[in-house]
Coordinates of C-alpha atoms in Angstrom, one line a residue:
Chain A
X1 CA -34.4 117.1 -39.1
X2 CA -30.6 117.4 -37.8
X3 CA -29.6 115.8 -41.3
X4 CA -27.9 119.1 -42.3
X5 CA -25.6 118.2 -39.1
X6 CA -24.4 115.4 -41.0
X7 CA -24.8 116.7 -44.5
X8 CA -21.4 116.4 -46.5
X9 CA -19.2 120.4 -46.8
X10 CA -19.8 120.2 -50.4
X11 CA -23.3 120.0 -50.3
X12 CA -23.5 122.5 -47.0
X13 CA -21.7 125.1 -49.5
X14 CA -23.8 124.6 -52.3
X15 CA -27.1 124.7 -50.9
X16 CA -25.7 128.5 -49.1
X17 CA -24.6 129.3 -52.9
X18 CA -28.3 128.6 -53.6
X19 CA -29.8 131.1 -51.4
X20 CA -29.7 128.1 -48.0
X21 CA -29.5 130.5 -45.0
X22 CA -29.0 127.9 -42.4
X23 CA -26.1 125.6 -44.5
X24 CA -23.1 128.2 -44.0
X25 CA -23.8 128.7 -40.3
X26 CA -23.3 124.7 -40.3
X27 CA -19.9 124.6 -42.1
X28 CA -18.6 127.5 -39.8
X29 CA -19.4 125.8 -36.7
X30 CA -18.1 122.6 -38.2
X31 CA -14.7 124.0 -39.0
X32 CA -14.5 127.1 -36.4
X33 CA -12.2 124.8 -33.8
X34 CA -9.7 124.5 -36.2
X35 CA -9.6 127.3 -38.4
X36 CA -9.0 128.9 -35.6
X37 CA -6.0 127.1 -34.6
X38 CA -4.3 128.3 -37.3
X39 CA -5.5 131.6 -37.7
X40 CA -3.9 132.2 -33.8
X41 CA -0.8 130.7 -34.5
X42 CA -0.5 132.3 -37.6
X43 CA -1.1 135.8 -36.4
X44 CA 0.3 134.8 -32.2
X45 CA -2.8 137.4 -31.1
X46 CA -5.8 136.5 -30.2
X47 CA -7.5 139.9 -31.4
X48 CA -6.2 139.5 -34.8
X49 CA -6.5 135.7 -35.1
X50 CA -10.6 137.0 -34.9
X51 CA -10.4 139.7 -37.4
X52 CA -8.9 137.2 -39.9
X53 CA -11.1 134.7 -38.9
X54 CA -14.1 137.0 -39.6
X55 CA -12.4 138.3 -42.9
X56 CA -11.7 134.4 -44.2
X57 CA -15.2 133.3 -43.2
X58 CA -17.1 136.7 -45.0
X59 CA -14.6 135.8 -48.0
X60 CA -16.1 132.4 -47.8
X61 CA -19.7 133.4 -47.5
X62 CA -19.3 135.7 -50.7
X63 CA -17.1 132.7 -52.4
X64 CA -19.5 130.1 -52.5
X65 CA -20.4 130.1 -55.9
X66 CA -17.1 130.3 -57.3
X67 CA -15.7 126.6 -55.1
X68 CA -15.2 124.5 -57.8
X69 CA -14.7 121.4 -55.5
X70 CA -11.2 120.9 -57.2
X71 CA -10.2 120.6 -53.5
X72 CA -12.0 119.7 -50.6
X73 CA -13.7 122.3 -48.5
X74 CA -11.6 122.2 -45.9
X75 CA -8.7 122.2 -47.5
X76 CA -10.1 125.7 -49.4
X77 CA -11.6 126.8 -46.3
X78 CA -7.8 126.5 -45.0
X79 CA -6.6 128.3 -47.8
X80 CA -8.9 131.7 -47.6
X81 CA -7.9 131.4 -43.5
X82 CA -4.1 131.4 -44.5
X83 CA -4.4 134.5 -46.9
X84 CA -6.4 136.1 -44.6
X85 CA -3.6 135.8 -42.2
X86 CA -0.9 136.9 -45.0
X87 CA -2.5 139.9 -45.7
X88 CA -2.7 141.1 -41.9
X89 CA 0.9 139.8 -41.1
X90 CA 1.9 141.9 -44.5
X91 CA 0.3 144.8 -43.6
X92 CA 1.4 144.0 -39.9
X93 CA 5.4 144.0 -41.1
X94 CA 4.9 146.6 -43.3
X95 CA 3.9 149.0 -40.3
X96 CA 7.0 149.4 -38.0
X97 CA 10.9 150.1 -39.0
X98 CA 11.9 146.8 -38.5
X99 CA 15.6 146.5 -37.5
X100 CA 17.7 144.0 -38.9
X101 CA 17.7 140.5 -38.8
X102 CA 20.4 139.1 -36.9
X103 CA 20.0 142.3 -34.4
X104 CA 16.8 142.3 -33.1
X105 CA 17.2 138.1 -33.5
X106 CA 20.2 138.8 -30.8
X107 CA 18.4 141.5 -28.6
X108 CA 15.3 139.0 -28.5
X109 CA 17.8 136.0 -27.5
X110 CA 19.0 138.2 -25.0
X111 CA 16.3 139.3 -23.9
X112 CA 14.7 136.3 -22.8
X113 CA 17.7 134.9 -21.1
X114 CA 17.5 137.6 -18.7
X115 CA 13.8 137.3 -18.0
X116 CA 13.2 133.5 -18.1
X117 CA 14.5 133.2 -14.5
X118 CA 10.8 133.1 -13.1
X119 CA 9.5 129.8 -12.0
X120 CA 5.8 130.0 -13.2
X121 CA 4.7 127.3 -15.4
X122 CA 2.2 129.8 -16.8
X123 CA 4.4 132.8 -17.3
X124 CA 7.1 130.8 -18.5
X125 CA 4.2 129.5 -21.2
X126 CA 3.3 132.7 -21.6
X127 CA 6.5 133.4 -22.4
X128 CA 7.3 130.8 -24.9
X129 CA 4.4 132.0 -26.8
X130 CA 5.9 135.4 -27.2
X131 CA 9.5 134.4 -27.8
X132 CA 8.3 132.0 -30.7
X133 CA 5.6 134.5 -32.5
X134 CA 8.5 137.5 -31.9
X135 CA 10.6 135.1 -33.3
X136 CA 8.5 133.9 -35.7
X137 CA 8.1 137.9 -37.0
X138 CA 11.3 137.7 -38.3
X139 CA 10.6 135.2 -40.8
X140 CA 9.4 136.0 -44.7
X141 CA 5.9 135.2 -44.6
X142 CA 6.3 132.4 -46.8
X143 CA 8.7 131.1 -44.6
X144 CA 6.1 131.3 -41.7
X145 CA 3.1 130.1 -43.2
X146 CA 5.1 126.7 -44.1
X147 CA 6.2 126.7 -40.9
X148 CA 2.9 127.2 -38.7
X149 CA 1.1 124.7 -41.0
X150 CA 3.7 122.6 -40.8
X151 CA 5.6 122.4 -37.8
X152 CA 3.6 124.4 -35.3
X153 CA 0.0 122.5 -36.3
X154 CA 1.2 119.1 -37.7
X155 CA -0.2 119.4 -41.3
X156 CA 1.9 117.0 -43.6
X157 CA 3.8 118.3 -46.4
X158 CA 1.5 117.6 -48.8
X159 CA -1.6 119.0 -47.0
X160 CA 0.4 122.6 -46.4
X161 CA 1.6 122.1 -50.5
X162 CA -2.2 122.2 -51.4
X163 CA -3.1 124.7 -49.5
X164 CA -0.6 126.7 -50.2
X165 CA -0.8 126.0 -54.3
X166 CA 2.9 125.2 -54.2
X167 CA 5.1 121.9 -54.7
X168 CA 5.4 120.4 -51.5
X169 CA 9.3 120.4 -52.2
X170 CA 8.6 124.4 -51.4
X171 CA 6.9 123.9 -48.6
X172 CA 10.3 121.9 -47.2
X173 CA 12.0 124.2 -48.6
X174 CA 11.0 127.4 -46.7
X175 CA 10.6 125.3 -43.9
X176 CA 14.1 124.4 -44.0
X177 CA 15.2 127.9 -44.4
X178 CA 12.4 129.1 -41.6
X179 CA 13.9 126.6 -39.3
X180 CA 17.8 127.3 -40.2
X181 CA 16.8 131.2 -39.2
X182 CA 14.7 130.7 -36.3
X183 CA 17.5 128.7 -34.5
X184 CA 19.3 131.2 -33.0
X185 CA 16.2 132.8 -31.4
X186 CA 14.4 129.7 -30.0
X187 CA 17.4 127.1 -29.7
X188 CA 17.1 127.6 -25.9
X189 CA 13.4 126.7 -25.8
X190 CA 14.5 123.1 -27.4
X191 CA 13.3 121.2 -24.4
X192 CA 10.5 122.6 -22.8
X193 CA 10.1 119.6 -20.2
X194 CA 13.5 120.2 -19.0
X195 CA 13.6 121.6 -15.0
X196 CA 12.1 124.9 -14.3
X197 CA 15.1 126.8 -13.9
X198 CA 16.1 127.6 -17.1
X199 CA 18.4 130.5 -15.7
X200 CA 21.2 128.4 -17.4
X201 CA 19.6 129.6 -20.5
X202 CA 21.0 127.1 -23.5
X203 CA 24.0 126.1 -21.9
X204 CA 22.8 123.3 -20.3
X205 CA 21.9 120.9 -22.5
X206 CA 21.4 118.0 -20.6
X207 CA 17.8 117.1 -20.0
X208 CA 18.0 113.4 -18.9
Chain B
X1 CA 37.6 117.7 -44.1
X2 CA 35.6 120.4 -45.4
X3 CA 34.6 123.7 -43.4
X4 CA 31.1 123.7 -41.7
X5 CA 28.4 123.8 -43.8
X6 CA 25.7 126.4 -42.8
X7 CA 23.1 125.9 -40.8
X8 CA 20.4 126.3 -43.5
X9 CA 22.6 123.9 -45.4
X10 CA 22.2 121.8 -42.4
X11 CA 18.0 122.3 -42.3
X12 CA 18.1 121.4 -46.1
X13 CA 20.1 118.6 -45.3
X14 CA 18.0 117.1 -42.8
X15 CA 15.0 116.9 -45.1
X16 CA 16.6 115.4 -48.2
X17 CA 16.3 118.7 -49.9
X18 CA 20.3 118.5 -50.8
X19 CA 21.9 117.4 -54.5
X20 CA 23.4 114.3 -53.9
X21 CA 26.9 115.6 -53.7
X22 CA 26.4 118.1 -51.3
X23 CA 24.7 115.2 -48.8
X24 CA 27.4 112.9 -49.4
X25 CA 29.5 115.8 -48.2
X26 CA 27.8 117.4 -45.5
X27 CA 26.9 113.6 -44.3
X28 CA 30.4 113.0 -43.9
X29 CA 31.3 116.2 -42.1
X30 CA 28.4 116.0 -39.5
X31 CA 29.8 112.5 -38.6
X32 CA 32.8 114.0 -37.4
X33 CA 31.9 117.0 -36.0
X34 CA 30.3 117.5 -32.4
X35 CA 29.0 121.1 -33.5
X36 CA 27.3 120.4 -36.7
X37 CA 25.9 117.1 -35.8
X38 CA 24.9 119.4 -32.2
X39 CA 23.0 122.3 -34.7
X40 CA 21.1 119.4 -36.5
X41 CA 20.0 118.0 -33.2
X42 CA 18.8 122.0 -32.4
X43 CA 17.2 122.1 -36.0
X44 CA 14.7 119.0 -34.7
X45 CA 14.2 120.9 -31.5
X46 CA 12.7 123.7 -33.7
X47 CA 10.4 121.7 -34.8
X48 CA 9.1 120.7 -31.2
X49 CA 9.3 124.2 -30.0
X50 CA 7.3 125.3 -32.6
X51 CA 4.5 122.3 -32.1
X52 CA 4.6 122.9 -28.2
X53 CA 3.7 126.3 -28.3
X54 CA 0.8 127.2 -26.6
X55 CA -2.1 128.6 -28.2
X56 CA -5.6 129.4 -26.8
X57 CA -8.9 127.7 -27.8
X58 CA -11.5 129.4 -29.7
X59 CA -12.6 131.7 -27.5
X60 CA -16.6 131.8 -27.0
X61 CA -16.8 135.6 -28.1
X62 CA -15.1 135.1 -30.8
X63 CA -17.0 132.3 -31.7
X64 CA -19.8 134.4 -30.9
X65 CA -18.8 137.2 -33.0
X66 CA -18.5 134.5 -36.1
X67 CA -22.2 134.1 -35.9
X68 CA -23.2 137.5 -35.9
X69 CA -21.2 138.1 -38.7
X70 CA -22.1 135.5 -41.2
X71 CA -26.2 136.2 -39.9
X72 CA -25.5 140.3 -40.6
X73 CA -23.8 138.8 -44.3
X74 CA -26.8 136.9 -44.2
X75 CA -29.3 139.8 -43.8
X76 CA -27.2 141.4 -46.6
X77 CA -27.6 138.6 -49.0
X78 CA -30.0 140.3 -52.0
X79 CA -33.0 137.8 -51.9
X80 CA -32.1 134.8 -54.4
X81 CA -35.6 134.2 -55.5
X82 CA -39.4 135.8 -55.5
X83 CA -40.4 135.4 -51.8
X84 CA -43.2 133.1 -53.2
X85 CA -41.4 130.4 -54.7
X86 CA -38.3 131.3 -52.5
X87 CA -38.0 128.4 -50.2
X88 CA -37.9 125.2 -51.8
X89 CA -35.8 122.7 -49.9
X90 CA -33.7 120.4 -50.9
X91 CA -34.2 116.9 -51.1
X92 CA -32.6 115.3 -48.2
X93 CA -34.5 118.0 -46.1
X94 CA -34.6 121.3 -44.2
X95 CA -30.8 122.7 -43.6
X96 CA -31.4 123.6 -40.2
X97 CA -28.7 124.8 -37.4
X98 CA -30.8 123.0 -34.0
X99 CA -30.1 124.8 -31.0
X100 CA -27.2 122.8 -29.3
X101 CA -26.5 120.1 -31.6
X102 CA -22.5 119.8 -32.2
X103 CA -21.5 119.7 -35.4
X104 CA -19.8 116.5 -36.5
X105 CA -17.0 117.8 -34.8
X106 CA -14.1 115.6 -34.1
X107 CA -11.4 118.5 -33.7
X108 CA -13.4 120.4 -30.5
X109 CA -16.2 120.9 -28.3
X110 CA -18.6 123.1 -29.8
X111 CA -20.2 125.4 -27.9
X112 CA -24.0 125.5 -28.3
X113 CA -24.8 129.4 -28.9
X114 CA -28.2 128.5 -30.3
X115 CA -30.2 129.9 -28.2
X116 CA -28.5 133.0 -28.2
X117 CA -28.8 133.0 -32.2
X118 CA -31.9 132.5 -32.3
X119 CA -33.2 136.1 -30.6
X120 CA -30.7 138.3 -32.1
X121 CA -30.1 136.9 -35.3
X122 CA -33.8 136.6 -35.9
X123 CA -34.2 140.1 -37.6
X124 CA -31.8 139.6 -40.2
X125 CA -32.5 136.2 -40.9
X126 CA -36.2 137.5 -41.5
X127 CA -35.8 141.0 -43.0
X128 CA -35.7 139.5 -46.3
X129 CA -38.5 137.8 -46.4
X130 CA -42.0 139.6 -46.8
X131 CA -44.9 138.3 -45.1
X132 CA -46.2 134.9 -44.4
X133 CA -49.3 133.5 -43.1
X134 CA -49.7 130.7 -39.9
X135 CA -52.5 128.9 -39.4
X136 CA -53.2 128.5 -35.5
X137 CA -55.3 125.8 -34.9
X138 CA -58.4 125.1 -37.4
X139 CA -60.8 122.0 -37.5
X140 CA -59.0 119.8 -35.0
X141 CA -60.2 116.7 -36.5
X142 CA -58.3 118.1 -39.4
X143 CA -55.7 118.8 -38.2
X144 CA -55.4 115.4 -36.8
X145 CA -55.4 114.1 -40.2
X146 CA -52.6 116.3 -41.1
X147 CA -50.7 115.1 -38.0
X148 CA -51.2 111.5 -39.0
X149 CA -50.1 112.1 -42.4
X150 CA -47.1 113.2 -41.0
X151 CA -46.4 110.3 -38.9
X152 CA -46.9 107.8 -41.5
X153 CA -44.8 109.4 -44.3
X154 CA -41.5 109.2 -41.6
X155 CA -41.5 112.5 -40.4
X156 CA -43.2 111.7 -37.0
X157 CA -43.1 114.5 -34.6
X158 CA -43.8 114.2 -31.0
X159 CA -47.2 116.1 -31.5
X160 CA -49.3 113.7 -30.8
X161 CA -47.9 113.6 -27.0
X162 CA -47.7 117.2 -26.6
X163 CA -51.1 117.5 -27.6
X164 CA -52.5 116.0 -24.7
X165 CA -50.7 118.4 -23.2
X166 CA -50.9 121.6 -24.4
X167 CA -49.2 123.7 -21.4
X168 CA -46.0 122.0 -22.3
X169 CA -43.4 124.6 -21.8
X170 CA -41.7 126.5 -24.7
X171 CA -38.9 124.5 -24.8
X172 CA -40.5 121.2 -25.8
X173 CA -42.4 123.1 -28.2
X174 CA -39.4 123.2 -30.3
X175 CA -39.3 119.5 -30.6
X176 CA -41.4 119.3 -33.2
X177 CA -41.6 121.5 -36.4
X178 CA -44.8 123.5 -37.6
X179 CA -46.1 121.6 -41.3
X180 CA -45.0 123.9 -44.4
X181 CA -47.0 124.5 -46.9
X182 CA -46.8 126.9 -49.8
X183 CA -51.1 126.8 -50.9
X184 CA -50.8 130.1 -52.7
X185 CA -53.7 131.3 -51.4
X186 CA -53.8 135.2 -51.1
X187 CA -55.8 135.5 -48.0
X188 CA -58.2 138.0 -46.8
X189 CA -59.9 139.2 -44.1
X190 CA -62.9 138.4 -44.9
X191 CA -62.5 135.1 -46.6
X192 CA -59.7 134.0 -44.1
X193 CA -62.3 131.8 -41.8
X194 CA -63.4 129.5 -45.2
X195 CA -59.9 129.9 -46.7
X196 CA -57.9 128.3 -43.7
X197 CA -60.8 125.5 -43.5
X198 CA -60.1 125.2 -47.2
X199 CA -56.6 125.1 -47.2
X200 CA -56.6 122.5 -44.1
X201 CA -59.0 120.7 -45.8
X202 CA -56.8 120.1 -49.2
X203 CA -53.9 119.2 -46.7
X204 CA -55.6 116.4 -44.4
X205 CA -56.8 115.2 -48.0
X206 CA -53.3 115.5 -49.6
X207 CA -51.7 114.0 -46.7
X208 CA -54.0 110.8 -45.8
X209 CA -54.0 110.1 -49.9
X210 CA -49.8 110.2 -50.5
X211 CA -48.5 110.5 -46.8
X212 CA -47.1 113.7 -47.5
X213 CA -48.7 116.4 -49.6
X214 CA -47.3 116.9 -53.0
X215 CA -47.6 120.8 -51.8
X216 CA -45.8 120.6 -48.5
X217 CA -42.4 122.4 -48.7
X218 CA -40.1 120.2 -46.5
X219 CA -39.2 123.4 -44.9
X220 CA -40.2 126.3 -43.5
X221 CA -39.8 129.6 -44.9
X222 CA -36.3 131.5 -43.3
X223 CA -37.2 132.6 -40.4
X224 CA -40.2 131.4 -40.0
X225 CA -39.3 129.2 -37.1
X226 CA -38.4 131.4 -34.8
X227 CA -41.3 133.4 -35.3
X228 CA -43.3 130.4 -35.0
X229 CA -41.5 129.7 -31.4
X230 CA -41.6 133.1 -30.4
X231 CA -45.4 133.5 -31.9
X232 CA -46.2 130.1 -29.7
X233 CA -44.3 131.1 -26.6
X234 CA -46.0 134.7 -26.1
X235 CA -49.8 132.9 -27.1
X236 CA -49.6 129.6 -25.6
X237 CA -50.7 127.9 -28.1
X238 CA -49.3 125.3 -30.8
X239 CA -48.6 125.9 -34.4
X240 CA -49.7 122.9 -36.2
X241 CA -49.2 124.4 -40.1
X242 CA -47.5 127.2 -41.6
X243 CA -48.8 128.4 -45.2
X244 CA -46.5 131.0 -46.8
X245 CA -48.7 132.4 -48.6
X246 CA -50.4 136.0 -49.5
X247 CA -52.5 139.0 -47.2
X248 CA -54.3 141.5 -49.3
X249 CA -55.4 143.4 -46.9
X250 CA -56.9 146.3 -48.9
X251 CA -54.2 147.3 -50.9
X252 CA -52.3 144.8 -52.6
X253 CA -51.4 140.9 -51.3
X254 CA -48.5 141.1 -49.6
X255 CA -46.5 138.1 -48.3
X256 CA -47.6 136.9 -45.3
X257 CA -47.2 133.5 -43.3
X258 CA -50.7 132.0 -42.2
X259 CA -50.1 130.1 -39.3
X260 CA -52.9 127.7 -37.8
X261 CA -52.4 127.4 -34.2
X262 CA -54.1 125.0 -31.9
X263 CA -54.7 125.2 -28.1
X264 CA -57.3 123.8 -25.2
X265 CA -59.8 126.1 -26.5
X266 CA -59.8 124.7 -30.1
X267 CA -58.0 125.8 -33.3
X268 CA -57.6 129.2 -35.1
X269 CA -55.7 130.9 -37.8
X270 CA -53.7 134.3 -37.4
X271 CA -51.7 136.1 -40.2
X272 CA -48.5 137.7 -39.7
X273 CA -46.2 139.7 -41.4
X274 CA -42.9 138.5 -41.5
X275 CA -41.3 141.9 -41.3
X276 CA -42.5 142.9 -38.5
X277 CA -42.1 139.6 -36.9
X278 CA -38.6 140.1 -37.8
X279 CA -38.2 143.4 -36.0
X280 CA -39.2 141.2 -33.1
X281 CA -43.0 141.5 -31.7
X282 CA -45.1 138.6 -33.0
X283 CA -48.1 140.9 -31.8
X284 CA -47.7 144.0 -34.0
X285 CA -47.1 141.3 -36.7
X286 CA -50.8 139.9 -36.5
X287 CA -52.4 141.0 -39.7
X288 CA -55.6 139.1 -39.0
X289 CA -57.0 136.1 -36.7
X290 CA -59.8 134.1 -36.2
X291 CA -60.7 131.5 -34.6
X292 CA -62.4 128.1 -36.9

């Protein structure tokens, strides 16, 4: 009776496509854990990390029929999460006059360093989060969804190519570039484990 | 010595991405020189910052919130087939999502919301369906035989237990499934009596001959277990067979699910209307009932 816990993603999708009303509900619980991990570091906010989960899983549901099972599911589950996110983060960057670059990269930097004094692990995680998704803001979105998949969740290169649809020599690529960009904002967050006190801000960069 | 290279010149550099001459050259210089070889080293913490930031776990409502969407797409969904023929399973079995089993789910917990699924996603789930009849109880000695069947073709249920004890609380009434048939019969009120009697009859038959009845749909209609659970828990009684079948009730058959339900006091048969089961009460559902 529990078989359809254990049947295959392939064969979960196509019996939904085929009118199954119990098989999609399967895969989603199957894959929620993670899709969600990337949807939230993707979009650095809870509330939207839910509306693009919700959008990529509807797409999904209406999708069905059309998964050629080129890829695997997951990998095309993946991809309709990370669109879902691109769209939101477009729209997202769209919205507000952004300032330039290198000066909102600065008043961030600066920012930070003034706050960080506080000694709470939680805060100061709490803070980390927001340095690296303001941080991560600045990035083109191509740039960023290389970098989440890559660096941020641990895909390989060649699992972010594929979902992507790109040569994995552009995923390094942007994630080069993301990187060479994002080092001025978060260079002082380099070692988390070092001591508490991080008043020192980057300066002291001598852990051990 | 050549002047720094750039830091992105420096990212591409630490993943191969440079033509050989500019490595060769930017190799050299980051040998012999604290700051560039000092930007690499911050380029790799990127990569750790970014890995180490802290993210929350899926959080229940959300997860919650998944569900109710895909059952609402669900209820959406234009029916794929005529409700008669609709719900042919496949062949390795019924598809069904069982209350608090975790997926094969290596990545995270999951969080067993099936309980919760089952009462409000019921009326979707259900409202596409039309009407189906159960058959509650009918010729125990029958019914037996369709039990046995059961047992020997592999699908054994814990029925046979629970029937020596037929109090058992709702819960354990969902550790076996109701038999599924699709007779085609379109009931009436009259005729429902000798048709159930029938229809159980051709079953026990079908099911001692082959072990499992060349008729019996390996699942139940959508829906129909939950309404089966909920019609069990509000009459205290067990649902041995399902038969989605027909109810002309005066004015055209209608879909209905014939479900024959067996207690202390013998067996019976009561047809419901899926609809209305959807919205919720198994008793306005009752079409007709009678005992066998």
């Amino acid at each position: 009776m529990d078989a359809s816990q254990e049947l295959p993603d392939k064969e979960l999708l196509s019996r939904h496509a085929q009118g199954d009303e119990q098989a999609f509900a399967v895969l989603v619980r199957r894959h929620r854990e993670r899709l969600w991990a990337v949807a939230i570091r993707m979009m650095g906010d809870s509330e939207e990390a839910s509306d693009a989960l919700q959008d990529a899983f509807l797409s999904a549901f209406r999708a069905a029929d059309r998964f050629r099972g080129e890829s695997q599911v997951t990998t095309w589950l993946h991809r309709i999460v990370v669109n879902a996110c691109h769209d939101r983060l477009r729209r997202r960057k769209v919205r507000p006059a952004t300032p330039t670059e290198d000066e909102t990269l600065d008043v961030i930097s600066n920012e930070r360093l003034s706050r960080s004094g506080g000694g709470h692990d939680h805060a100061s995680q709490t803070e980390a989060r927001l340095d690296v998704h303001a941080a991560l803001d600045l990035l083109p979105l191509d740039q960023r969804m290389a970098l989440t998949l890559v660096d941020m969740l641990g895909y390989r290169v060649d699992e972010a190519a594929e979902i992507l649809e790109v040569a994995s020599g552009t995923v390094k690529s942007r994630c080069a570039r993301g990187r060479a960009k994002l080092l001025p904002s978060l260079a002082h967050l380099r070692n988390p484990q070092a001591p508490r006190d991080v008043t020192s801000g980057r300066g002291g960069a001598n852990p051990s | 010595m050549t002047s720094h290279p750039d830091v992105e010149a420096l990212a591409f550099f630490a993943e191969d991405l440079l033509d050989p001459d500019e490595e060769r050259s930017v190799a050299a210089h980051t040998e012999t020189c604290a700051t560039c070889a000092t930007t690499l080293d911050e380029l790799s913490g990127i990569t750790r910052v970014l890995a180490e930031a802290p993210a929350p776990a899926l959080p229940q409502d959300v997860a919650d919130l998944l569900d109710s969407r895909i059952t609402e797409a669900l209820g959406e969904r234009p029916a794929s087939a005529s409700p008669a023929e609709a719900p042919a399973a496949g062949p390795d079995g019924p598809v069904t999502a069982e209350p608090g089993t975790p997926a094969d789910d290596s990545l995270a917990p999951v969080v067993p919301i099936a309980a919760r699924r089952r009462r409000f996603g019921l009326p979707h789930l259900m409202a596409v369906a039309a009407a189906t009849v159960f058959v509650v109880g009918g010729g125990a000695a029958i019914v037996n035989g369709v039990m046995g069947g059961q047992q020997e073709s592999g699908v054994a249920s814990p029925l046979m237990d629970e029937e020596t004890e037929p109090e058992a609380a709702p819960d354990t009434a969902q550790s076996y499934s109701a038999e599924p048939v699709a007779s085609g019969t379109v009931y009436t009120e009259e005729g429902l009596g000798a048709q159930a009697a029938e229809v159980l009859a051709a079953e026990g038959a079908e099911q001692q001959e082959e072990g499992v009845g060349t008729q019996a749909q390996e699942q139940l209609p959508d829906g129909a277990q939950e309404c089966v659970t909920r019609f069990e828990e509000a009459n205290g009684v067990r649902v041995t067979l399902v038969d989605d079948a027909l109810f002309d009730s005066g004015d055209g058959a209608e879909r209905a699910w014939v479900l024959f339900t067996q207690d202390t006091d013998g067996t019976g048969v009561v047809v419901l209307d899926p609809r209305l089961c959807a919205q919720g009460d198994v008793h306005e559902g009752v079409l007709a009932e009678k005992p066998l």
